[in-house]
């Protein structure tokens, strides 16, 4: 895999085919997406980026079946030891690790894990936003989605099978917003070989590519998380950037202005911030805009490589999407204020602005 932060559905399918990961492990398990029976996602959902899951294809995999599908014939392949002393097939250690991080967004009754069980990219492992990609929300103390602890995130990635050098692809069905959070966490932890599926789950299904049902039981990995590889700031740092640099607010423009605030108890924005909605960085089908257009959009608000740039949103997730867009554009990455607006407002002494 290259250093590009994005990968297309066709590229990912090619990678999986090179490891025979799109081939059913038994005649009884059908992983072929039939376009006649497998309609494209519902684009009329009222929640941004959400769509109905495809109909389940075949019976869910058992844990034994899932492991057999990933390691079909270890005896016929070169074996390498992992840190626990066991041996695994070399192609499993090198095969792309796919992380399904479907998260329906705040307040949605949709269960991302249930969507995953009903249909996912073959060999993908489900990663929960609330359990692995965010720490618990402490009312009156933290923002709504604080960064997860080092140990929790590391263990979640190990459980999914992440080990040094293994390529990672992440996808969701929320316009890559949740995927961007996972991408940011991995890159901040020092893991470089990671990309986001451009267009997400919808791109995969629209291309009529194979879909698998049920849980996948990966071989645990040995990932060791570092920290501090990506720029980030706290409330003090974000206030300084707002005063001396360029602070971007990645929420929809109406929430920036203090209108229609239905999520957080206080409306408005951090003084000095500039409205820069993350959803404007993708097209109507959920694909990121071309790099040159993204550079123009960042430049229009003063976010160039010459400026110190920070970004926040409501809870820190959507802001990661803006950081990913900067990476797609080839720009220096903005510093992420992970606590974001929902953390800023827990301290009543912090100023709030209303309007443009």
Short mmCIF file of C-alpha atoms in Angstrom, two decimals, residues 50-333:
data_model
loop_
_atom_site.label_atom_id
_atom_site.label_comp_id
_atom_site.label_asym_id
_atom_site.label_seq_id
_atom_site.Cartn_x
_atom_site.Cartn_y
_atom_site.Cartn_z
CA UNK A 50 -26.75 6.53 6.82
CA UNK A 51 -28.37 3.93 4.62
CA UNK A 52 -30.13 0.63 5.01
CA UNK A 53 -27.94 -2.46 5.18
CA UNK A 54 -28.05 -4.93 2.30
CA UNK A 55 -29.96 -8.14 2.71
CA UNK A 56 -27.86 -10.82 4.45
CA UNK A 57 -26.10 -13.15 2.03
CA UNK A 58 -25.81 -16.70 3.28
CA UNK A 59 -25.53 -17.96 6.85
CA UNK A 60 -23.31 -16.08 9.32
CA UNK A 61 -19.83 -17.50 9.75
CA UNK A 62 -19.01 -19.39 12.91
CA UNK A 63 -15.75 -18.50 14.64
CA UNK A 64 -14.14 -21.66 13.24
CA UNK A 65 -15.34 -20.89 9.72
CA UNK A 66 -14.11 -17.32 9.94
CA UNK A 67 -10.66 -18.40 11.07
CA UNK A 68 -10.53 -21.09 8.39
CA UNK A 69 -11.41 -18.53 5.75
CA UNK A 70 -8.55 -16.29 6.86
CA UNK A 71 -6.04 -19.15 7.24
CA UNK A 72 -7.19 -21.66 4.64
CA UNK A 73 -4.21 -23.98 4.51
CA UNK A 74 -1.40 -22.91 6.84
CA UNK A 75 0.63 -26.04 6.08
CA UNK A 76 1.04 -24.96 2.47
CA UNK A 77 2.39 -21.49 3.32
CA UNK A 78 5.53 -20.13 4.96
CA UNK A 79 4.99 -19.74 8.70
CA UNK A 80 6.30 -16.97 10.93
CA UNK A 81 6.19 -16.73 14.74
CA UNK A 82 4.14 -14.08 16.45
CA UNK A 83 4.98 -12.61 19.83
CA UNK A 84 2.99 -15.25 21.70
CA UNK A 85 5.15 -18.00 20.22
CA UNK A 86 2.50 -19.38 17.87
CA UNK A 87 3.03 -19.55 14.14
CA UNK A 88 0.76 -18.01 11.54
CA UNK A 89 0.69 -18.10 7.77
CA UNK A 90 2.91 -15.38 6.30
CA UNK A 91 0.15 -14.05 4.07
CA UNK A 92 -2.08 -13.55 7.11
CA UNK A 93 0.59 -11.37 8.71
CA UNK A 94 0.83 -9.33 5.51
CA UNK A 95 -2.80 -9.43 4.36
CA UNK A 96 -4.71 -6.18 4.54
CA UNK A 97 -6.60 -5.75 7.81
CA UNK A 98 -10.04 -4.27 7.21
CA UNK A 99 -11.76 -2.43 10.04
CA UNK A 100 -15.50 -1.81 9.89
CA UNK A 101 -16.22 1.18 12.14
CA UNK A 102 -19.82 1.82 11.19
CA UNK A 103 -21.31 4.28 13.63
CA UNK A 104 -24.70 5.85 12.96
CA UNK A 105 -23.99 9.14 14.70
CA UNK A 106 -25.23 10.74 17.93
CA UNK A 107 -28.71 9.74 19.03
CA UNK A 108 -29.36 7.24 16.24
CA UNK A 109 -31.17 4.01 17.18
CA UNK A 110 -29.27 2.11 14.48
CA UNK A 111 -26.78 -0.48 15.76
CA UNK A 112 -23.50 -0.37 13.83
CA UNK A 113 -22.52 -3.86 14.97
CA UNK A 114 -25.84 -5.29 13.81
CA UNK A 115 -25.28 -3.65 10.41
CA UNK A 116 -21.87 -5.31 10.31
CA UNK A 117 -23.28 -8.75 11.11
CA UNK A 118 -25.86 -8.40 8.34
CA UNK A 119 -23.19 -7.67 5.76
CA UNK A 120 -19.59 -6.47 5.61
CA UNK A 121 -16.51 -6.53 3.41
CA UNK A 122 -15.00 -10.04 3.54
CA UNK A 123 -12.59 -10.55 6.47
CA UNK A 124 -13.48 -7.16 8.04
CA UNK A 125 -13.47 -6.87 11.84
CA UNK A 126 -15.95 -4.63 13.62
CA UNK A 127 -14.59 -1.84 15.83
CA UNK A 128 -17.00 -0.02 18.15
CA UNK A 129 -16.80 3.76 18.33
CA UNK A 130 -18.05 3.86 21.91
CA UNK A 131 -15.94 0.96 23.18
CA UNK A 132 -12.67 1.33 21.27
CA UNK A 133 -12.44 4.74 19.59
CA UNK A 134 -13.70 6.95 22.42
CA UNK A 135 -13.53 7.05 26.20
CA UNK A 136 -16.73 7.33 28.26
CA UNK A 137 -18.37 10.74 28.35
CA UNK A 138 -18.19 12.23 31.84
CA UNK A 139 -20.97 14.79 32.04
CA UNK A 140 -19.69 18.23 33.00
CA UNK A 141 -16.05 17.16 32.69
CA UNK A 142 -15.28 15.89 29.19
CA UNK A 143 -16.55 16.29 25.68
CA UNK A 144 -18.97 13.75 24.26
CA UNK A 145 -16.30 11.56 22.62
CA UNK A 146 -12.97 11.89 24.44
CA UNK A 147 -10.02 10.07 22.96
CA UNK A 148 -9.78 6.48 24.21
CA UNK A 149 -7.10 5.51 26.68
CA UNK A 150 -3.84 4.19 25.28
CA UNK A 151 -4.48 0.69 26.66
CA UNK A 152 -8.08 0.43 25.43
CA UNK A 153 -7.19 1.45 21.89
CA UNK A 154 -4.11 -0.76 21.76
CA UNK A 155 -6.05 -3.80 22.97
CA UNK A 156 -8.87 -3.20 20.46
CA UNK A 157 -6.39 -3.07 17.59
CA UNK A 158 -4.60 -6.19 18.81
CA UNK A 159 -7.90 -8.05 19.11
CA UNK A 160 -8.65 -7.13 15.50
CA UNK A 161 -5.36 -8.69 14.40
CA UNK A 162 -3.14 -5.65 13.94
CA UNK A 163 0.58 -6.34 13.93
CA UNK A 164 3.59 -4.39 12.74
CA UNK A 165 3.66 -3.81 8.99
CA UNK A 166 0.17 -5.10 8.27
CA UNK A 167 -1.73 -2.77 5.90
CA UNK A 168 -4.97 -1.37 7.32
CA UNK A 169 -8.10 -0.16 5.52
CA UNK A 170 -10.95 1.46 7.46
CA UNK A 171 -14.51 2.11 6.33
CA UNK A 172 -17.89 3.22 7.64
CA UNK A 173 -21.21 4.34 6.18
CA UNK A 174 -21.16 7.85 7.68
CA UNK A 175 -19.28 9.72 4.94
CA UNK A 176 -15.96 8.42 6.35
CA UNK A 177 -16.37 10.50 9.52
CA UNK A 178 -16.03 7.56 11.93
CA UNK A 179 -13.35 6.02 9.71
CA UNK A 180 -11.40 9.28 9.92
CA UNK A 181 -11.44 9.06 13.72
CA UNK A 182 -9.92 5.57 13.62
CA UNK A 183 -7.42 6.69 10.96
CA UNK A 184 -6.36 9.63 13.14
CA UNK A 185 -5.94 7.41 16.20
CA UNK A 186 -3.79 4.90 14.33
CA UNK A 187 -1.63 7.56 12.72
CA UNK A 188 -1.28 9.39 16.04
CA UNK A 189 -0.18 6.06 17.54
CA UNK A 190 2.66 5.90 15.02
CA UNK A 191 1.07 3.43 12.60
CA UNK A 192 1.64 4.64 9.03
CA UNK A 193 0.28 1.91 6.77
CA UNK A 194 -3.39 2.85 7.07
CA UNK A 195 -5.95 4.14 4.59
CA UNK A 196 -9.64 4.98 4.49
CA UNK A 197 -11.96 3.43 1.90
CA UNK A 198 -13.07 6.40 -0.19
CA UNK A 199 -16.86 6.34 -0.41
CA UNK A 200 -17.07 3.82 2.42
CA UNK A 201 -19.45 0.88 2.59
CA UNK A 202 -21.70 2.43 -0.02
CA UNK A 203 -18.86 2.45 -2.58
CA UNK A 204 -18.24 -1.25 -1.96
CA UNK A 205 -21.89 -2.24 -2.31
CA UNK A 206 -22.51 0.02 -5.32
CA UNK A 207 -19.64 -1.76 -7.08
CA UNK A 208 -21.44 -5.12 -6.50
CA UNK A 209 -18.37 -6.51 -4.74
CA UNK A 210 -18.54 -9.58 -2.46
CA UNK A 211 -20.20 -9.23 0.92
CA UNK A 212 -19.84 -11.51 3.93
CA UNK A 213 -22.18 -11.97 6.88
CA UNK A 214 -21.58 -12.80 10.52
CA UNK A 215 -18.66 -12.27 12.87
CA UNK A 216 -15.01 -12.67 11.93
CA UNK A 217 -12.63 -14.27 14.44
CA UNK A 218 -9.19 -12.81 13.72
CA UNK A 219 -5.87 -14.08 14.96
CA UNK A 220 -4.82 -11.54 17.65
CA UNK A 221 -2.01 -9.19 16.72
CA UNK A 222 0.86 -7.60 18.58
CA UNK A 223 0.32 -3.90 17.85
CA UNK A 224 2.06 -1.51 20.24
CA UNK A 225 0.60 1.99 20.32
CA UNK A 226 2.78 5.05 20.69
CA UNK A 227 1.35 8.56 20.92
CA UNK A 228 1.90 12.12 19.78
CA UNK A 229 2.63 11.49 16.10
CA UNK A 230 -0.14 13.86 14.98
CA UNK A 231 -0.59 17.44 16.21
CA UNK A 232 -3.23 17.97 18.89
CA UNK A 233 -4.15 20.66 21.39
CA UNK A 234 -6.17 21.09 24.56
CA UNK A 235 -8.55 23.93 25.42
CA UNK A 236 -5.69 26.30 26.26
CA UNK A 237 -3.91 25.50 23.02
CA UNK A 238 -7.01 25.87 20.89
CA UNK A 239 -7.72 29.30 22.38
CA UNK A 240 -4.19 30.37 21.46
CA UNK A 241 -4.60 29.13 17.88
CA UNK A 242 -7.92 30.97 17.62
CA UNK A 243 -6.12 34.15 18.63
CA UNK A 244 -2.81 33.76 16.80
CA UNK A 245 -3.48 31.29 13.98
CA UNK A 246 -6.38 29.77 12.07
CA UNK A 247 -8.99 27.77 13.99
CA UNK A 248 -11.50 25.81 11.92
CA UNK A 249 -14.93 24.71 13.13
CA UNK A 250 -15.87 21.54 11.21
CA UNK A 251 -19.53 21.46 12.28
CA UNK A 252 -22.35 22.44 9.92
CA UNK A 253 -22.52 26.21 9.42
CA UNK A 254 -25.83 26.60 11.25
CA UNK A 255 -24.39 25.13 14.43
CA UNK A 256 -21.32 27.36 14.10
CA UNK A 257 -23.64 30.38 14.00
CA UNK A 258 -25.50 29.12 17.06
CA UNK A 259 -28.65 28.18 15.17
CA UNK A 260 -30.54 24.88 15.43
CA UNK A 261 -28.29 23.50 18.18
CA UNK A 262 -29.94 20.18 19.01
CA UNK A 263 -26.94 18.22 20.33
CA UNK A 264 -25.02 20.33 22.84
CA UNK A 265 -26.57 22.43 25.64
CA UNK A 266 -24.82 25.66 24.61
CA UNK A 267 -24.95 27.13 21.10
CA UNK A 268 -22.25 29.09 19.31
CA UNK A 269 -18.55 28.67 18.58
CA UNK A 270 -15.11 29.30 20.03
CA UNK A 271 -14.26 33.01 19.63
CA UNK A 272 -12.05 33.60 16.60
CA UNK A 273 -12.94 30.31 14.88
CA UNK A 274 -13.86 30.14 11.20
CA UNK A 275 -16.66 27.98 9.84
CA UNK A 276 -15.33 25.08 7.77
CA UNK A 277 -17.97 22.31 7.55
CA UNK A 278 -16.33 18.92 7.07
CA UNK A 279 -19.24 17.68 4.98
CA UNK A 280 -18.37 20.25 2.33
CA UNK A 281 -15.13 18.35 1.73
CA UNK A 282 -16.90 15.40 0.11
CA UNK A 283 -19.31 15.07 -2.79
CA UNK A 284 -22.92 13.93 -2.59
CA UNK A 285 -21.86 10.28 -2.92
CA UNK A 286 -19.47 10.46 0.02
CA UNK A 287 -16.20 10.62 -1.92
CA UNK A 288 -13.55 13.18 -1.00
CA UNK A 289 -13.16 16.06 -3.41
CA UNK A 290 -10.01 16.12 -5.57
CA UNK A 291 -6.86 17.29 -3.83
CA UNK A 292 -6.64 20.57 -5.75
CA UNK A 293 -10.21 21.51 -4.79
CA UNK A 294 -9.53 20.68 -1.16
CA UNK A 295 -6.42 22.86 -1.17
CA UNK A 296 -8.48 25.73 -2.57
CA UNK A 297 -11.11 25.28 0.14
CA UNK A 298 -8.55 25.25 2.94
CA UNK A 299 -6.80 28.28 1.45
CA UNK A 300 -10.11 30.18 1.30
CA UNK A 301 -10.19 30.28 5.11
CA UNK A 302 -6.47 30.94 5.50
CA UNK A 303 -5.54 27.33 6.30
CA UNK A 304 -2.26 27.06 4.42
CA UNK A 305 1.06 25.45 5.26
CA UNK A 306 2.35 28.85 6.36
CA UNK A 307 -0.29 29.20 9.10
CA UNK A 308 -0.71 27.39 12.39
CA UNK A 309 -4.05 25.64 11.97
CA UNK A 310 -6.29 23.88 14.44
CA UNK A 311 -9.66 22.19 14.02
CA UNK A 312 -12.55 21.17 16.24
CA UNK A 313 -16.17 20.08 15.87
CA UNK A 314 -18.88 19.03 18.31
CA UNK A 315 -17.16 16.08 19.96
CA UNK A 316 -13.87 15.56 18.11
CA UNK A 317 -14.98 12.99 15.53
CA UNK A 318 -15.93 15.20 12.58
CA UNK A 319 -12.80 17.29 13.12
CA UNK A 320 -10.75 14.16 12.35
CA UNK A 321 -12.51 14.14 8.99
CA UNK A 322 -11.12 17.62 8.27
CA UNK A 323 -7.64 16.43 9.24
CA UNK A 324 -8.00 13.53 6.81
CA UNK A 325 -9.09 15.96 4.09
CA UNK A 326 -5.95 18.01 4.73
CA UNK A 327 -3.89 14.84 4.28
CA UNK A 328 -5.70 14.11 1.00
CA UNK A 329 -4.88 17.67 -0.09
CA UNK A 330 -1.22 17.20 0.77
CA UNK A 331 -1.28 19.97 3.37
CA UNK A 332 0.37 20.20 6.76
CA UNK A 333 -2.08 18.63 9.18
#
